[in-house]
Amino acid sequence: MILIVAIRYLVTGGAFALATRLRHPGLYAGLTPQIRREIGWSLASAAIYGIPAGLVAWGWANHGWTQIYTDPAAYPLWYLPLSVLLYFLAHDAWFYWTHRLLHRPALFRLAHAVHHASRPPTVWAAMSFHPLEAVTGAIVIPGLVFLIPIHPAALGIVLAVMTLMGVTNHMGWELFPRALAQGRWLITASHHQRHHERYACNYGLYFRFWDRLCGTDGGAADLRR
């Protein structure tokens, strides 16, 4: 499972690094030492993410742990997209509040400063975390599979979107149309780039409503496309 997480990160990061080089040549010029650090921290994070994922996968396969179900008839078909949405909502809430906590001065210096050392962030910063921060991210999806029933296909969608958003939100240019990137509800690179610029705003992962509700929405940067 550690290998799967690491390969997923390298393949996705590599694909968008190539896209960045083709679409915006020179965007990461002079950032090679930073990128090496980002990859190093990210591979360490992959090991931390892989451990609980591997334990949960083993427990599910061998002992029936978790609420993961393989029979499509076990729940109505409409529950498949609903389960994906429930995971996104729960993950987003967890990320928002743990992220805000990591911006407390003591925890920022201890752990979160590693992530913010990426100035500006690149595609490789998606998992560039101190081990303490990596633990807060590594336990959320493995924890949710004990609480919210989900089919493996739906879980695969959750993990794919999580990886895609983690990489594209840090790449320094906008993949999505302006109407979506500058909209009121979803987070893209434009919104998260503002967080890396100003720190004390835009703490969410998928959705902007926690930031809007709590008065921490700093708007979206106008990134190149």
mmCIF file of C-alpha atoms in Angstrom:
data_model
loop_
_atom_site.group_PDB
_atom_site.id
_atom_site.type_symbol
_atom_site.label_atom_id
_atom_site.label_comp_id
_atom_site.label_asym_id
_atom_site.label_seq_id
_atom_site.Cartn_x
_atom_site.Cartn_y
_atom_site.Cartn_z
ATOM 1 C CA MET A 1 0.000 0.000 0.000
ATOM 2 C CA ILE A 2 2.926 2.333 0.654
ATOM 3 C CA LEU A 3 4.162 1.579 -2.852
ATOM 4 C CA ILE A 4 0.709 2.251 -4.322
ATOM 5 C CA VAL A 5 0.478 5.648 -2.581
ATOM 6 C CA ALA A 6 4.000 6.581 -3.680
ATOM 7 C CA ILE A 7 3.416 5.546 -7.299
ATOM 8 C CA ARG A 8 0.083 7.385 -7.384
ATOM 9 C CA TYR A 9 1.833 10.543 -6.197
ATOM 10 C CA LEU A 10 4.755 10.212 -8.625
ATOM 11 C CA VAL A 11 2.602 9.419 -11.652
ATOM 12 C CA THR A 12 0.068 12.186 -11.001
ATOM 13 C CA GLY A 13 2.729 14.722 -10.034
ATOM 14 C CA GLY A 14 4.842 13.775 -13.028
ATOM 15 C CA ALA A 15 1.912 14.107 -15.425
ATOM 16 C CA PHE A 16 1.053 17.597 -14.227
ATOM 17 C CA ALA A 17 4.712 18.606 -14.024
ATOM 18 C CA LEU A 18 4.950 17.696 -17.707
ATOM 19 C CA ALA A 19 1.743 19.610 -18.429
ATOM 20 C CA THR A 20 3.203 22.619 -16.610
ATOM 21 C CA ARG A 21 6.404 22.452 -18.637
ATOM 22 C CA LEU A 22 4.431 22.291 -21.885
ATOM 23 C CA ARG A 23 1.841 24.947 -21.060
ATOM 24 C CA HIS A 24 3.926 27.346 -18.970
ATOM 25 C CA PRO A 25 7.623 26.816 -19.729
ATOM 26 C CA GLY A 26 9.873 28.240 -17.052
ATOM 27 C CA LEU A 27 7.196 28.452 -14.352
ATOM 28 C CA TYR A 28 9.338 26.312 -12.028
ATOM 29 C CA ALA A 29 12.660 27.790 -13.130
ATOM 30 C CA GLY A 30 15.137 27.955 -10.255
ATOM 31 C CA LEU A 31 12.984 25.737 -8.020
ATOM 32 C CA THR A 32 14.908 22.470 -8.463
ATOM 33 C CA PRO A 33 16.250 22.343 -4.863
ATOM 34 C CA GLN A 34 12.755 23.077 -3.548
ATOM 35 C CA ILE A 35 11.223 20.389 -5.766
ATOM 36 C CA ARG A 36 13.733 17.839 -4.480
ATOM 37 C CA ARG A 37 12.715 18.678 -0.909
ATOM 38 C CA GLU A 38 9.027 18.440 -1.826
ATOM 39 C CA ILE A 39 9.522 14.988 -3.351
ATOM 40 C CA GLY A 40 11.527 13.822 -0.347
ATOM 41 C CA TRP A 41 8.907 14.946 2.189
ATOM 42 C CA SER A 42 6.128 13.571 -0.029
ATOM 43 C CA LEU A 43 7.667 10.101 -0.258
ATOM 44 C CA ALA A 44 8.005 10.076 3.534
ATOM 45 C CA SER A 45 4.340 11.071 3.717
ATOM 46 C CA ALA A 46 3.485 8.247 1.302
ATOM 47 C CA ALA A 47 4.912 5.776 3.821
ATOM 48 C CA ILE A 48 2.789 7.315 6.584
ATOM 49 C CA TYR A 49 -0.350 7.302 4.419
ATOM 50 C CA GLY A 50 0.264 3.718 3.336
ATOM 51 C CA ILE A 51 0.456 2.198 6.819
ATOM 52 C CA PRO A 52 -3.150 2.824 8.010
ATOM 53 C CA ALA A 53 -4.453 2.204 4.486
ATOM 54 C CA GLY A 54 -2.664 -1.142 4.385
ATOM 55 C CA LEU A 55 -3.901 -2.154 7.835
ATOM 56 C CA VAL A 56 -7.475 -1.282 6.943
ATOM 57 C CA ALA A 57 -7.259 -3.128 3.602
ATOM 58 C CA TRP A 58 -5.868 -6.196 5.363
ATOM 59 C CA GLY A 59 -8.565 -6.062 8.041
ATOM 60 C CA TRP A 60 -11.316 -5.689 5.459
ATOM 61 C CA ALA A 61 -10.033 -8.561 3.289
ATOM 62 C CA ASN A 62 -9.281 -10.967 6.118
ATOM 63 C CA HIS A 63 -11.669 -10.077 8.948
ATOM 64 C CA GLY A 64 -14.528 -8.122 7.384
ATOM 65 C CA TRP A 65 -13.623 -4.898 9.125
ATOM 66 C CA THR A 66 -14.997 -1.599 7.778
ATOM 67 C CA GLN A 67 -18.237 -0.625 6.063
ATOM 68 C CA ILE A 68 -16.827 -1.306 2.582
ATOM 69 C CA TYR A 69 -19.292 -3.435 0.608
ATOM 70 C CA THR A 70 -18.787 -5.232 -2.708
ATOM 71 C CA ASP A 71 -22.367 -6.253 -3.529
ATOM 72 C CA PRO A 72 -23.894 -3.407 -5.596
ATOM 73 C CA ALA A 73 -27.355 -4.547 -4.470
ATOM 74 C CA ALA A 74 -26.509 -3.994 -0.816
ATOM 75 C CA TYR A 75 -27.537 -0.349 -1.129
ATOM 76 C CA PRO A 76 -29.660 1.527 -3.694
ATOM 77 C CA LEU A 77 -27.816 2.763 -6.761
ATOM 78 C CA TRP A 78 -28.457 6.372 -5.763
ATOM 79 C CA TYR A 79 -26.363 5.753 -2.659
ATOM 80 C CA LEU A 80 -23.173 5.352 -4.757
ATOM 81 C CA PRO A 81 -22.860 9.057 -5.652
ATOM 82 C CA LEU A 82 -24.237 10.030 -2.242
ATOM 83 C CA SER A 83 -21.475 8.062 -0.502
ATOM 84 C CA VAL A 84 -18.852 9.888 -2.576
ATOM 85 C CA LEU A 85 -20.376 13.233 -1.593
ATOM 86 C CA LEU A 86 -20.515 12.226 2.084
ATOM 87 C CA TYR A 87 -16.821 11.342 2.011
ATOM 88 C CA PHE A 88 -15.954 14.667 0.367
ATOM 89 C CA LEU A 89 -17.995 16.602 2.946
ATOM 90 C CA ALA A 90 -16.493 14.727 5.906
ATOM 91 C CA HIS A 91 -12.945 14.947 4.534
ATOM 92 C CA ASP A 92 -13.354 18.647 3.795
ATOM 93 C CA ALA A 93 -14.577 19.390 7.326
ATOM 94 C CA TRP A 94 -11.724 17.390 8.865
ATOM 95 C CA PHE A 95 -9.174 19.111 6.635
ATOM 96 C CA TYR A 96 -10.493 22.610 7.321
ATOM 97 C CA TRP A 97 -10.340 22.340 11.111
ATOM 98 C CA THR A 98 -7.070 20.413 11.329
ATOM 99 C CA HIS A 99 -5.558 22.845 8.827
ATOM 100 C CA ARG A 100 -6.612 25.809 10.945
ATOM 101 C CA LEU A 101 -5.168 24.075 14.003
ATOM 102 C CA LEU A 102 -1.860 23.549 12.188
ATOM 103 C CA HIS A 103 -1.711 27.303 11.619
ATOM 104 C CA ARG A 104 -1.550 27.939 15.361
ATOM 105 C CA PRO A 105 1.948 29.356 15.936
ATOM 106 C CA ALA A 106 3.413 26.419 17.886
ATOM 107 C CA LEU A 107 2.066 23.744 15.539
ATOM 108 C CA PHE A 108 2.970 25.799 12.491
ATOM 109 C CA ARG A 109 6.598 26.026 13.590
ATOM 110 C CA LEU A 110 6.665 22.354 14.586
ATOM 111 C CA ALA A 111 5.012 20.851 11.508
ATOM 112 C CA HIS A 112 3.115 22.948 8.979
ATOM 113 C CA ALA A 113 6.091 25.167 8.136
ATOM 114 C CA VAL A 114 7.430 22.257 6.081
ATOM 115 C CA HIS A 115 4.522 22.568 3.667
ATOM 116 C CA HIS A 116 4.725 26.353 3.496
ATOM 117 C CA ALA A 117 8.444 26.203 2.768
ATOM 118 C CA SER A 118 7.302 25.689 -0.832
ATOM 119 C CA ARG A 119 7.390 29.267 -2.105
ATOM 120 C CA PRO A 120 5.738 29.170 -4.554
ATOM 121 C CA PRO A 121 4.248 25.670 -4.377
ATOM 122 C CA THR A 122 4.652 23.262 -7.276
ATOM 123 C CA VAL A 123 2.794 20.101 -8.287
ATOM 124 C CA TRP A 124 5.235 18.147 -6.116
ATOM 125 C CA ALA A 125 4.113 19.965 -2.939
ATOM 126 C CA ALA A 126 0.813 18.061 -2.774
ATOM 127 C CA MET A 127 2.105 15.672 -0.072
ATOM 128 C CA SER A 128 5.084 17.663 1.158
ATOM 129 C CA PHE A 129 4.247 17.375 4.860
ATOM 130 C CA HIS A 130 6.021 17.027 8.168
ATOM 131 C CA PRO A 131 5.258 13.527 9.565
ATOM 132 C CA LEU A 132 2.936 14.985 12.212
ATOM 133 C CA GLU A 133 0.851 16.697 9.550
ATOM 134 C CA ALA A 134 0.961 13.579 7.375
ATOM 135 C CA VAL A 135 -0.612 11.572 10.207
ATOM 136 C CA THR A 136 -3.593 13.963 10.363
ATOM 137 C CA GLY A 137 -4.188 13.378 6.667
ATOM 138 C CA ALA A 138 -3.438 9.661 6.665
ATOM 139 C CA ILE A 139 -6.100 8.642 9.175
ATOM 140 C CA VAL A 140 -9.166 10.383 7.766
ATOM 141 C CA ILE A 141 -10.179 8.109 4.853
ATOM 142 C CA PRO A 142 -9.222 4.894 6.707
ATOM 143 C CA GLY A 143 -11.332 6.186 9.587
ATOM 144 C CA LEU A 144 -14.321 7.016 7.407
ATOM 145 C CA VAL A 145 -14.546 3.496 5.970
ATOM 146 C CA PHE A 146 -15.498 2.307 9.462
ATOM 147 C CA LEU A 147 -18.306 4.869 9.663
ATOM 148 C CA ILE A 148 -19.809 5.406 6.209
ATOM 149 C CA PRO A 149 -20.610 2.465 3.907
ATOM 150 C CA ILE A 150 -18.928 2.728 0.509
ATOM 151 C CA HIS A 151 -18.372 0.553 -2.547
ATOM 152 C CA PRO A 152 -14.732 0.073 -3.683
ATOM 153 C CA ALA A 153 -15.494 1.831 -6.980
ATOM 154 C CA ALA A 154 -16.844 4.872 -5.136
ATOM 155 C CA LEU A 155 -13.854 4.793 -2.800
ATOM 156 C CA GLY A 156 -11.591 4.755 -5.859
ATOM 157 C CA ILE A 157 -13.296 7.924 -7.101
ATOM 158 C CA VAL A 158 -12.755 9.601 -3.732
ATOM 159 C CA LEU A 159 -9.053 8.740 -3.746
ATOM 160 C CA ALA A 160 -8.619 9.797 -7.376
ATOM 161 C CA VAL A 161 -10.255 13.185 -6.824
ATOM 162 C CA MET A 162 -8.302 13.674 -3.593
ATOM 163 C CA THR A 163 -5.038 13.081 -5.467
ATOM 164 C CA LEU A 164 -6.060 15.247 -8.428
ATOM 165 C CA MET A 165 -7.078 18.172 -6.226
ATOM 166 C CA GLY A 166 -3.976 17.891 -4.069
ATOM 167 C CA VAL A 167 -1.708 18.135 -7.110
ATOM 168 C CA THR A 168 -3.612 20.680 -9.201
ATOM 169 C CA ASN A 169 -4.261 23.005 -6.258
ATOM 170 C CA HIS A 170 -0.499 23.479 -5.859
ATOM 171 C CA MET A 171 0.698 23.695 -9.446
ATOM 172 C CA GLY A 172 0.694 27.495 -9.767
ATOM 173 C CA TRP A 173 -1.671 27.764 -12.739
ATOM 174 C CA GLU A 174 -5.357 27.173 -13.226
ATOM 175 C CA LEU A 175 -6.679 24.038 -14.888
ATOM 176 C CA PHE A 176 -10.374 24.834 -14.591
ATOM 177 C CA PRO A 177 -12.543 27.482 -16.321
ATOM 178 C CA ARG A 178 -12.597 30.953 -14.763
ATOM 179 C CA ALA A 179 -16.284 30.643 -13.853
ATOM 180 C CA LEU A 180 -15.500 27.596 -11.716
ATOM 181 C CA ALA A 181 -12.186 28.851 -10.298
ATOM 182 C CA GLN A 182 -13.646 32.217 -9.319
ATOM 183 C CA GLY A 183 -16.958 30.740 -8.155
ATOM 184 C CA ARG A 184 -18.345 30.715 -4.642
ATOM 185 C CA TRP A 185 -18.320 27.027 -3.757
ATOM 186 C CA LEU A 186 -15.430 24.941 -5.094
ATOM 187 C CA ILE A 187 -11.697 25.169 -4.383
ATOM 188 C CA THR A 188 -9.194 25.097 -7.210
ATOM 189 C CA ALA A 189 -5.592 26.285 -7.608
ATOM 190 C CA SER A 190 -6.730 29.924 -7.697
ATOM 191 C CA HIS A 191 -8.228 29.668 -4.221
ATOM 192 C CA HIS A 192 -5.441 27.605 -2.662
ATOM 193 C CA GLN A 193 -2.695 29.754 -4.179
ATOM 194 C CA ARG A 194 -4.109 32.652 -2.152
ATOM 195 C CA HIS A 195 -3.651 30.542 0.989
ATOM 196 C CA HIS A 196 0.041 30.060 0.191
ATOM 197 C CA GLU A 197 0.371 33.801 -0.396
ATOM 198 C CA ARG A 198 -1.431 35.043 2.724
ATOM 199 C CA TYR A 199 -1.488 32.009 5.087
ATOM 200 C CA ALA A 200 -4.382 33.123 7.324
ATOM 201 C CA CYS A 201 -7.199 32.334 4.885
ATOM 202 C CA ASN A 202 -8.579 29.661 2.548
ATOM 203 C CA TYR A 203 -8.126 26.576 4.709
ATOM 204 C CA GLY A 204 -10.530 24.262 2.871
ATOM 205 C CA LEU A 205 -9.801 21.302 0.618
ATOM 206 C CA TYR A 206 -12.763 20.799 -1.738
ATOM 207 C CA PHE A 207 -15.395 23.390 -0.835
ATOM 208 C CA ARG A 208 -15.367 27.039 0.188
ATOM 209 C CA PHE A 209 -18.344 27.024 2.553
ATOM 210 C CA TRP A 210 -16.339 26.471 5.766
ATOM 211 C CA ASP A 211 -14.134 29.432 4.872
ATOM 212 C CA ARG A 212 -17.171 31.547 4.023
ATOM 213 C CA LEU A 213 -19.037 30.473 7.162
ATOM 214 C CA CYS A 214 -16.059 31.146 9.445
ATOM 215 C CA GLY A 215 -14.910 34.384 7.786
ATOM 216 C CA THR A 216 -11.621 32.962 6.499
ATOM 217 C CA ASP A 217 -12.309 33.115 2.761
ATOM 218 C CA GLY A 218 -9.633 35.292 1.182
ATOM 219 C CA GLY A 219 -10.937 35.058 -2.363
ATOM 220 C CA ALA A 220 -9.157 33.553 -5.339
ATOM 221 C CA ALA A 221 -5.961 34.607 -7.051
ATOM 222 C CA ASP A 222 -6.121 35.323 -10.777
ATOM 223 C CA LEU A 223 -3.753 32.623 -11.974
ATOM 224 C CA ARG A 224 -2.596 32.079 -15.534
ATOM 225 C CA ARG A 225 -4.264 29.317 -17.528
#
